[in-house]
mmCIF file of C-alpha atoms in Angstrom:
data_model
loop_
_atom_site.group_PDB
_atom_site.id
_atom_site.type_symbol
_atom_site.label_atom_id
_atom_site.label_comp_id
_atom_site.label_asym_id
_atom_site.label_seq_id
_atom_site.Cartn_x
_atom_site.Cartn_y
_atom_site.Cartn_z
ATOM 1 C CA MET J 166 10.718 -17.715 3.939
ATOM 2 C CA PRO J 167 8.704 -14.532 3.323
ATOM 3 C CA SER J 168 11.494 -12.950 1.345
ATOM 4 C CA ARG J 169 11.085 -15.625 -1.333
ATOM 5 C CA LYS J 170 7.733 -14.091 -2.149
ATOM 6 C CA LEU J 171 9.374 -10.885 -3.220
ATOM 7 C CA ILE J 172 9.497 -10.635 -6.988
ATOM 8 C CA GLY J 173 12.729 -9.518 -8.489
ATOM 9 C CA ALA J 174 11.256 -6.579 -10.344
ATOM 10 C CA VAL J 175 12.912 -3.316 -9.421
ATOM 11 C CA ILE J 176 12.347 0.298 -10.361
ATOM 12 C CA ALA J 177 15.735 1.742 -11.163
ATOM 13 C CA VAL J 178 16.619 4.884 -9.292
ATOM 14 C CA ALA J 179 16.826 7.848 -11.621
ATOM 15 C CA GLY J 180 20.173 9.523 -11.888
ATOM 16 C CA LEU J 181 22.248 6.582 -10.662
ATOM 17 C CA ALA J 182 25.796 7.432 -11.649
ATOM 18 C CA LEU J 183 28.347 5.221 -9.996
ATOM 19 C CA ALA J 184 31.384 6.064 -12.082
ATOM 20 C CA GLY J 185 35.037 6.808 -11.492
ATOM 21 C CA THR J 186 35.885 7.914 -7.982
ATOM 22 C CA SER J 187 32.230 7.653 -6.945
ATOM 23 C CA PHE J 188 32.748 3.998 -6.101
ATOM 24 C CA ALA J 189 35.051 5.050 -3.313
ATOM 25 C CA GLN J 190 32.201 6.805 -1.546
ATOM 26 C CA ASP J 191 29.984 5.053 0.979
ATOM 27 C CA VAL J 192 26.862 3.567 -0.585
ATOM 28 C CA LYS J 193 23.852 2.514 1.467
ATOM 29 C CA PHE J 194 21.137 0.362 -0.082
ATOM 30 C CA PHE J 195 17.525 0.611 1.091
ATOM 31 C CA ARG J 196 14.827 -1.671 -0.283
ATOM 32 C CA ILE J 197 11.132 -0.777 -0.152
ATOM 33 C CA ALA J 198 8.818 -3.790 -0.548
ATOM 34 C CA THR J 199 5.621 -2.600 -2.221
ATOM 35 C CA GLY J 200 2.911 -4.710 -3.909
ATOM 36 C CA GLY J 201 1.937 -6.055 -7.299
ATOM 37 C CA THR J 202 3.053 -4.097 -10.349
ATOM 38 C CA SER J 203 -0.552 -3.406 -11.369
ATOM 39 C CA GLY J 204 -1.491 -1.762 -8.067
ATOM 40 C CA THR J 205 -0.687 1.583 -6.455
ATOM 41 C CA TYR J 206 2.040 0.567 -3.990
ATOM 42 C CA PHE J 207 4.558 -0.196 -6.733
ATOM 43 C CA PRO J 208 4.520 3.156 -8.598
ATOM 44 C CA ILE J 209 4.277 5.167 -5.361
ATOM 45 C CA GLY J 210 7.167 3.130 -3.984
ATOM 46 C CA GLY J 211 9.191 4.002 -7.069
ATOM 47 C CA LEU J 212 8.538 7.730 -6.566
ATOM 48 C CA ILE J 213 9.582 7.528 -2.927
ATOM 49 C CA ALA J 214 12.681 5.495 -3.800
ATOM 50 C CA ASN J 215 13.722 8.182 -6.282
ATOM 51 C CA ALA J 216 12.953 10.951 -3.800
ATOM 52 C CA ILE J 217 15.029 9.588 -0.923
ATOM 53 C CA SER J 218 17.969 8.420 -3.062
ATOM 54 C CA ASN J 219 21.105 10.439 -3.628
ATOM 55 C CA PRO J 220 23.645 8.061 -5.180
ATOM 56 C CA PRO J 221 27.354 8.849 -5.128
ATOM 57 C CA GLY J 222 28.185 11.025 -8.119
ATOM 58 C CA SER J 223 24.802 12.759 -8.219
ATOM 59 C CA ARG J 224 24.592 16.500 -8.724
ATOM 60 C CA PRO J 225 23.907 18.435 -5.510
ATOM 61 C CA CYS J 226 20.314 19.263 -4.695
ATOM 62 C CA ASP J 227 20.875 23.013 -5.027
ATOM 63 C CA GLU J 228 22.221 22.441 -8.553
ATOM 64 C CA GLY J 229 19.157 20.601 -9.761
ATOM 65 C CA GLY J 230 20.317 17.171 -8.679
ATOM 66 C CA SER J 231 19.003 14.654 -6.177
ATOM 67 C CA CYS J 232 17.730 15.941 -2.836
ATOM 68 C CA GLY J 233 17.715 12.557 -1.130
ATOM 69 C CA VAL J 234 19.949 11.064 1.544
ATOM 70 C CA PRO J 235 23.627 11.374 0.560
ATOM 71 C CA GLY J 236 25.000 7.996 -0.553
ATOM 72 C CA LEU J 237 21.610 6.261 -0.405
ATOM 73 C CA VAL J 238 20.380 4.035 -3.243
ATOM 74 C CA ALA J 239 16.740 3.080 -2.635
ATOM 75 C CA THR J 240 14.792 0.615 -4.776
ATOM 76 C CA ALA J 241 11.116 -0.299 -4.900
ATOM 77 C CA ILE J 242 10.547 -4.041 -5.102
ATOM 78 C CA ALA J 243 7.315 -5.706 -6.199
ATOM 79 C CA SER J 244 5.861 -8.118 -3.642
ATOM 80 C CA ASN J 245 2.729 -9.932 -2.491
ATOM 81 C CA GLY J 246 1.643 -6.979 -0.373
ATOM 82 C CA SER J 247 1.237 -5.916 3.236
ATOM 83 C CA VAL J 248 1.484 -9.199 5.142
ATOM 84 C CA ALA J 249 4.410 -10.425 3.048
ATOM 85 C CA ASN J 250 6.144 -7.056 3.462
ATOM 86 C CA VAL J 251 5.802 -7.091 7.244
ATOM 87 C CA ASN J 252 7.181 -10.629 7.362
ATOM 88 C CA ALA J 253 10.088 -9.680 5.093
ATOM 89 C CA ILE J 254 10.952 -6.703 7.305
ATOM 90 C CA ASN J 255 10.785 -8.937 10.371
ATOM 91 C CA SER J 256 13.122 -11.508 8.809
ATOM 92 C CA GLY J 257 15.590 -8.874 7.612
ATOM 93 C CA GLY J 258 14.817 -9.607 3.968
ATOM 94 C CA VAL J 259 14.145 -5.919 3.255
ATOM 95 C CA GLU J 260 14.773 -2.651 5.053
ATOM 96 C CA SER J 261 11.255 -1.226 4.699
ATOM 97 C CA GLY J 262 7.922 -1.731 3.037
ATOM 98 C CA PHE J 263 4.356 -0.598 2.563
ATOM 99 C CA SER J 264 1.612 -1.920 4.798
ATOM 100 C CA GLN J 265 -2.027 -1.266 5.347
ATOM 101 C CA SER J 266 -2.615 0.348 8.734
ATOM 102 C CA ASP J 267 -4.667 -2.584 9.992
ATOM 103 C CA VAL J 268 -2.087 -5.183 9.001
ATOM 104 C CA ALA J 269 0.709 -3.161 10.645
ATOM 105 C CA TYR J 270 -1.256 -2.908 13.889
ATOM 106 C CA TRP J 271 -2.162 -6.592 13.957
ATOM 107 C CA ALA J 272 1.457 -7.556 13.254
ATOM 108 C CA GLN J 273 2.986 -5.304 15.909
ATOM 109 C CA THR J 274 0.478 -6.402 18.553
ATOM 110 C CA GLY J 275 0.186 -10.057 17.551
ATOM 111 C CA THR J 276 -3.569 -9.792 17.078
ATOM 112 C CA GLY J 277 -6.011 -10.197 14.178
ATOM 113 C CA VAL J 278 -4.453 -12.169 11.320
ATOM 114 C CA PHE J 279 -1.221 -12.423 13.336
ATOM 115 C CA GLU J 280 -2.966 -14.057 16.306
ATOM 116 C CA GLY J 281 -0.911 -17.050 17.432
ATOM 117 C CA LYS J 282 1.947 -16.190 15.073
ATOM 118 C CA GLY J 283 3.864 -14.008 17.490
ATOM 119 C CA LYS J 284 4.241 -10.265 17.622
ATOM 120 C CA VAL J 285 6.371 -8.388 15.103
ATOM 121 C CA GLU J 286 7.516 -6.267 18.019
ATOM 122 C CA LYS J 287 10.191 -4.345 16.125
ATOM 123 C CA LEU J 288 7.828 -3.044 13.442
ATOM 124 C CA ARG J 289 7.977 0.756 13.359
ATOM 125 C CA ALA J 290 6.238 3.447 11.319
ATOM 126 C CA ILE J 291 7.916 6.070 9.138
ATOM 127 C CA ALA J 292 4.804 7.719 7.711
ATOM 128 C CA ASN J 293 1.159 7.358 6.821
ATOM 129 C CA LEU J 294 0.884 7.993 3.087
ATOM 130 C CA TYR J 295 -2.640 7.946 1.689
ATOM 131 C CA PRO J 296 -6.049 6.274 2.131
ATOM 132 C CA GLU J 297 -6.436 2.960 0.338
ATOM 133 C CA SER J 298 -9.907 2.413 -1.008
ATOM 134 C CA ILE J 299 -11.423 -1.043 -0.878
ATOM 135 C CA HIS J 300 -12.501 -1.802 -4.435
ATOM 136 C CA LEU J 301 -15.069 -4.445 -5.205
ATOM 137 C CA ILE J 302 -15.179 -4.740 -8.984
ATOM 138 C CA ALA J 303 -17.793 -6.867 -10.762
ATOM 139 C CA SER J 304 -18.518 -7.527 -14.386
ATOM 140 C CA LYS J 305 -21.692 -5.784 -15.496
ATOM 141 C CA SER J 306 -22.968 -9.074 -16.898
ATOM 142 C CA SER J 307 -22.752 -10.768 -13.466
ATOM 143 C CA GLY J 308 -25.576 -8.608 -12.109
ATOM 144 C CA ILE J 309 -23.676 -8.018 -8.870
ATOM 145 C CA LYS J 310 -24.737 -4.733 -7.274
ATOM 146 C CA SER J 311 -23.982 -5.353 -3.583
ATOM 147 C CA VAL J 312 -21.743 -7.478 -1.395
ATOM 148 C CA ALA J 313 -24.714 -9.744 -0.683
ATOM 149 C CA ASP J 314 -24.911 -10.552 -4.410
ATOM 150 C CA LEU J 315 -21.515 -12.266 -4.257
ATOM 151 C CA LYS J 316 -23.097 -15.452 -2.914
ATOM 152 C CA GLY J 317 -22.504 -18.292 -5.353
ATOM 153 C CA LYS J 318 -20.355 -16.115 -7.622
ATOM 154 C CA ARG J 319 -16.761 -16.527 -8.813
ATOM 155 C CA VAL J 320 -14.810 -14.039 -6.675
ATOM 156 C CA SER J 321 -11.074 -13.367 -6.326
ATOM 157 C CA LEU J 322 -9.886 -12.260 -2.872
ATOM 158 C CA ASP J 323 -6.256 -11.541 -3.939
ATOM 159 C CA GLU J 324 -3.216 -13.659 -3.095
ATOM 160 C CA PRO J 325 -2.469 -15.123 0.350
ATOM 161 C CA GLY J 326 -0.109 -12.742 2.132
ATOM 162 C CA SER J 327 -1.836 -9.631 0.806
ATOM 163 C CA GLY J 328 -3.693 -7.114 2.926
ATOM 164 C CA THR J 329 -6.592 -7.279 0.473
ATOM 165 C CA ILE J 330 -7.463 -10.860 1.367
ATOM 166 C CA VAL J 331 -7.645 -9.916 5.055
ATOM 167 C CA ASP J 332 -10.108 -7.107 4.418
ATOM 168 C CA ALA J 333 -12.123 -9.103 1.877
ATOM 169 C CA ARG J 334 -12.761 -11.790 4.480
ATOM 170 C CA LEU J 335 -13.847 -9.198 7.051
ATOM 171 C CA ILE J 336 -16.233 -7.597 4.566
ATOM 172 C CA LEU J 337 -17.717 -10.929 3.537
ATOM 173 C CA GLY J 338 -18.217 -11.726 7.218
ATOM 174 C CA ALA J 339 -20.056 -8.465 7.841
ATOM 175 C CA TRP J 340 -22.588 -9.546 5.221
ATOM 176 C CA GLY J 341 -22.865 -13.031 6.719
ATOM 177 C CA LEU J 342 -20.777 -14.651 3.996
ATOM 178 C CA SER J 343 -17.578 -16.700 3.978
ATOM 179 C CA GLU J 344 -15.352 -18.286 1.361
ATOM 180 C CA ASP J 345 -17.645 -21.322 1.478
ATOM 181 C CA ASP J 346 -20.485 -19.182 0.102
ATOM 182 C CA ILE J 347 -18.582 -18.119 -3.022
ATOM 183 C CA GLU J 348 -16.385 -19.753 -5.629
ATOM 184 C CA ALA J 349 -13.225 -18.252 -4.167
ATOM 185 C CA ASP J 350 -10.056 -17.664 -6.122
ATOM 186 C CA TYR J 351 -6.803 -16.045 -5.034
ATOM 187 C CA LEU J 352 -5.352 -13.878 -7.776
ATOM 188 C CA LYS J 353 -3.668 -10.519 -8.075
ATOM 189 C CA PRO J 354 -5.978 -7.852 -9.550
ATOM 190 C CA ASN J 355 -4.385 -7.904 -13.013
ATOM 191 C CA GLN J 356 -4.852 -11.689 -13.189
ATOM 192 C CA ALA J 357 -8.413 -11.440 -11.888
ATOM 193 C CA ALA J 358 -9.115 -8.698 -14.437
ATOM 194 C CA ASP J 359 -7.836 -10.940 -17.227
ATOM 195 C CA ARG J 360 -10.201 -13.692 -16.060
ATOM 196 C CA MET J 361 -13.095 -11.223 -15.918
ATOM 197 C CA ARG J 362 -12.296 -10.010 -19.418
ATOM 198 C CA ASP J 363 -12.510 -13.617 -20.591
ATOM 199 C CA GLY J 364 -15.811 -14.181 -18.777
ATOM 200 C CA ALA J 365 -14.288 -16.512 -16.172
ATOM 201 C CA MET J 366 -14.510 -14.208 -13.113
ATOM 202 C CA ASP J 367 -17.546 -12.404 -11.708
ATOM 203 C CA ALA J 368 -15.887 -10.082 -9.177
ATOM 204 C CA PHE J 369 -12.655 -9.311 -7.370
ATOM 205 C CA PHE J 370 -11.466 -7.310 -4.382
ATOM 206 C CA PHE J 371 -8.563 -4.880 -4.483
ATOM 207 C CA VAL J 372 -7.331 -2.536 -1.761
ATOM 208 C CA GLY J 373 -5.351 0.425 -3.035
ATOM 209 C CA GLY J 374 -5.397 4.026 -4.090
ATOM 210 C CA PHE J 375 -7.539 4.971 -7.038
ATOM 211 C CA PRO J 376 -7.259 4.941 -9.966
ATOM 212 C CA ALA J 377 -5.742 1.438 -9.994
ATOM 213 C CA GLY J 378 -4.027 0.582 -13.273
ATOM 214 C CA ALA J 379 -5.463 -2.915 -13.621
ATOM 215 C CA ILE J 380 -9.018 -1.618 -13.147
ATOM 216 C CA VAL J 381 -8.513 1.332 -15.509
ATOM 217 C CA GLU J 382 -7.328 -1.055 -18.212
ATOM 218 C CA LEU J 383 -10.170 -3.507 -17.550
ATOM 219 C CA ALA J 384 -12.832 -0.782 -17.669
ATOM 220 C CA SER J 385 -11.518 0.443 -21.022
ATOM 221 C CA ASN J 386 -12.626 -2.744 -22.759
ATOM 222 C CA THR J 387 -15.072 -4.464 -20.378
ATOM 223 C CA ASP J 388 -18.306 -3.222 -18.799
ATOM 224 C CA ILE J 389 -17.803 -3.234 -15.043
ATOM 225 C CA THR J 390 -19.627 -2.226 -11.872
ATOM 226 C CA VAL J 391 -17.814 -0.569 -8.969
ATOM 227 C CA VAL J 392 -19.812 -2.214 -6.186
ATOM 228 C CA PRO J 393 -20.581 -0.126 -3.081
ATOM 229 C CA ILE J 394 -19.465 -1.335 0.351
ATOM 230 C CA ALA J 395 -21.879 0.671 2.434
ATOM 231 C CA GLY J 396 -24.840 0.542 4.790
ATOM 232 C CA ASP J 397 -25.255 -0.949 8.261
ATOM 233 C CA GLU J 398 -22.861 -3.785 7.505
ATOM 234 C CA ALA J 399 -20.097 -1.375 6.495
ATOM 235 C CA ASP J 400 -20.794 0.733 9.591
ATOM 236 C CA SER J 401 -20.292 -2.363 11.742
ATOM 237 C CA VAL J 402 -16.890 -2.971 10.135
ATOM 238 C CA VAL J 403 -15.806 0.597 10.967
ATOM 239 C CA SER J 404 -17.116 0.184 14.510
ATOM 240 C CA ASP J 405 -15.354 -3.138 15.083
ATOM 241 C CA TYR J 406 -12.043 -2.224 13.448
ATOM 242 C CA GLU J 407 -10.709 1.264 14.145
ATOM 243 C CA PHE J 408 -8.393 1.293 11.117
ATOM 244 C CA PHE J 409 -11.252 1.339 8.641
ATOM 245 C CA ALA J 410 -12.920 4.567 7.579
ATOM 246 C CA ALA J 411 -15.739 5.549 5.241
ATOM 247 C CA ASN J 412 -14.462 6.465 1.796
ATOM 248 C CA THR J 413 -15.761 7.481 -1.621
ATOM 249 C CA ILE J 414 -14.531 6.538 -5.092
ATOM 250 C CA PRO J 415 -15.541 9.623 -7.124
ATOM 251 C CA ALA J 416 -17.682 9.393 -10.227
ATOM 252 C CA GLY J 417 -15.571 9.086 -13.352
ATOM 253 C CA THR J 418 -12.647 7.380 -11.630
ATOM 254 C CA TYR J 419 -13.216 4.399 -13.916
ATOM 255 C CA GLU J 420 -14.816 4.302 -17.355
ATOM 256 C CA GLY J 421 -18.526 3.645 -17.041
ATOM 257 C CA GLN J 422 -18.646 4.705 -13.374
ATOM 258 C CA ASP J 423 -21.142 7.551 -13.572
ATOM 259 C CA GLU J 424 -21.771 8.069 -9.845
ATOM 260 C CA ASP J 425 -19.809 8.340 -6.623
ATOM 261 C CA VAL J 426 -19.447 4.936 -4.957
ATOM 262 C CA GLU J 427 -19.349 4.597 -1.176
ATOM 263 C CA THR J 428 -16.795 2.175 0.204
ATOM 264 C CA LEU J 429 -14.281 1.790 3.033
ATOM 265 C CA SER J 430 -10.574 2.554 3.274
ATOM 266 C CA VAL J 431 -7.467 1.829 5.309
ATOM 267 C CA GLY J 432 -4.251 3.828 5.454
ATOM 268 C CA ALA J 433 -1.216 2.966 3.346
ATOM 269 C CA GLN J 434 1.852 3.319 5.530
ATOM 270 C CA LEU J 435 5.620 3.155 5.093
ATOM 271 C CA VAL J 436 7.060 0.935 7.831
ATOM 272 C CA THR J 437 10.470 -0.346 8.845
ATOM 273 C CA SER J 438 12.290 -2.151 11.646
ATOM 274 C CA ALA J 439 13.477 -0.730 14.941
ATOM 275 C CA ASP J 440 16.847 -2.223 13.975
ATOM 276 C CA GLN J 441 17.350 0.397 11.250
ATOM 277 C CA PRO J 442 19.743 3.184 12.384
ATOM 278 C CA GLU J 443 18.057 6.232 13.886
ATOM 279 C CA GLU J 444 20.070 8.721 11.850
ATOM 280 C CA LEU J 445 19.325 6.908 8.568
ATOM 281 C CA ILE J 446 15.569 6.864 9.166
ATOM 282 C CA TYR J 447 15.708 10.496 10.296
ATOM 283 C CA GLU J 448 17.383 11.489 7.023
ATOM 284 C CA ILE J 449 14.962 9.349 4.990
ATOM 285 C CA THR J 450 11.951 10.920 6.714
ATOM 286 C CA LYS J 451 13.408 14.379 6.166
ATOM 287 C CA ALA J 452 13.959 13.617 2.459
ATOM 288 C CA LEU J 453 10.436 12.232 2.152
ATOM 289 C CA TRP J 454 8.972 15.591 3.091
ATOM 290 C CA ASN J 455 11.277 18.067 1.335
ATOM 291 C CA ASP J 456 10.092 20.403 -1.430
ATOM 292 C CA ASN J 457 11.668 18.350 -4.199
ATOM 293 C CA THR J 458 9.782 15.254 -3.089
ATOM 294 C CA ARG J 459 6.587 17.288 -3.031
ATOM 295 C CA LYS J 460 7.034 18.003 -6.745
ATOM 296 C CA LEU J 461 7.755 14.343 -7.524
ATOM 297 C CA LEU J 462 4.659 13.175 -5.664
ATOM 298 C CA ASP J 463 2.376 15.828 -7.147
ATOM 299 C CA ASN J 464 3.456 15.085 -10.707
ATOM 300 C CA GLY J 465 4.213 11.389 -10.523
ATOM 301 C CA HIS J 466 0.900 9.741 -9.602
ATOM 302 C CA ALA J 467 -2.723 10.682 -9.008
ATOM 303 C CA LYS J 468 -2.448 9.500 -5.390
ATOM 304 C CA GLY J 469 0.744 11.482 -4.807
ATOM 305 C CA LYS J 470 -1.138 14.719 -4.183
ATOM 306 C CA VAL J 471 -2.782 13.337 -1.029
ATOM 307 C CA ILE J 472 0.528 12.247 0.520
ATOM 308 C CA THR J 473 1.125 15.197 2.830
ATOM 309 C CA LEU J 474 3.068 16.046 5.957
ATOM 310 C CA ASP J 475 -0.171 17.167 7.599
ATOM 311 C CA THR J 476 -1.531 13.605 7.431
ATOM 312 C CA ALA J 477 1.772 11.789 7.983
ATOM 313 C CA LEU J 478 0.725 10.502 11.393
ATOM 314 C CA ASP J 479 -2.985 9.894 10.728
ATOM 315 C CA GLY J 480 -4.079 6.415 11.732
ATOM 316 C CA VAL J 481 -0.595 5.338 12.826
ATOM 317 C CA GLY J 482 -1.320 2.672 15.418
ATOM 318 C CA ILE J 483 2.219 1.349 15.905
ATOM 319 C CA PRO J 484 5.239 3.119 17.422
ATOM 320 C CA LEU J 485 7.152 5.543 15.256
ATOM 321 C CA HIS J 486 10.760 4.738 14.478
ATOM 322 C CA PRO J 487 12.899 7.021 16.699
ATOM 323 C CA GLY J 488 14.449 8.587 13.598
ATOM 324 C CA ALA J 489 11.033 9.428 12.176
ATOM 325 C CA LYS J 490 9.829 10.698 15.555
ATOM 326 C CA LYS J 491 12.840 12.984 15.768
ATOM 327 C CA PHE J 492 11.917 14.566 12.440
ATOM 328 C CA TYR J 493 8.242 15.007 13.281
ATOM 329 C CA ASP J 494 9.106 16.509 16.660
ATOM 330 C CA GLU J 495 11.362 19.021 14.943
ATOM 331 C CA ALA J 496 8.680 19.758 12.328
ATOM 332 C CA GLY J 497 6.016 20.257 14.983
ATOM 333 C CA VAL J 498 3.841 17.443 13.626
ATOM 334 C CA SER J 499 1.982 15.311 16.132
ATOM 335 C CA LYS J 500 -0.867 12.797 16.172
#
């Protein structure tokens, strides 16, 4: 079952105070499946969980307390990533999760990597969050300077069930390569980074917001190359798959990266099931975009600043949850 892939690591919600008479109040639990602990989904998921939570016994928002949904306790759970999250939502294993925009579209329509597996018809969007850059990281000693140079090299594509592995295969294909042309491995970025540090891995793919913790740590003690994903081949990927866009990892994002690096990106989105109550998702969406959440996002993570109401519907290719749609209609936000 997909839910077995979810790791039992949880970010505790700040300010949880279930004492005394508070237990008598209604408590609603809301799990957000994210990604590996070394990526961007997990910390961003923790910020959002804190923002939308308002446990019984919390101080009121106007008194400096939580400004989330009254009675809601949200938790961010580490997982194998987009595909696993969509499957867990579909099975009822979690209430919500993060997904790349392409994976969400393929799941809801039963196309792409979900071809022949059935449509996840009840998958619904709450919000687009931020662009996820496709990282291709190589050890400097490998001599890899382009996707074409991966041929014959030891390359990690991330774990099965992740969105990264889907995109890595598409990118390899655009350059006329497949897993048969490389020594493929299937590791999370922190594991792949450990292998690279030990000289046992030449390159690895990672899809996520920059800076990614595992890559920052790797670059601090190992000479790396942030490999561009650009040119005619990259243009063909954008042309063939509407959820990709051109993207740039700015110079200085990682130690030793002295120039801007062109790559591609997909959108990171918060998704849920149509089975979730309309009023609950309305309140969650409202809490996601209040002023208090803005402060948490701006101060909590480098990627938080680009999570904005203005871009909340960018690249959303699946239906909005009715509760989310109600909020955006009221806020005057449209695609």
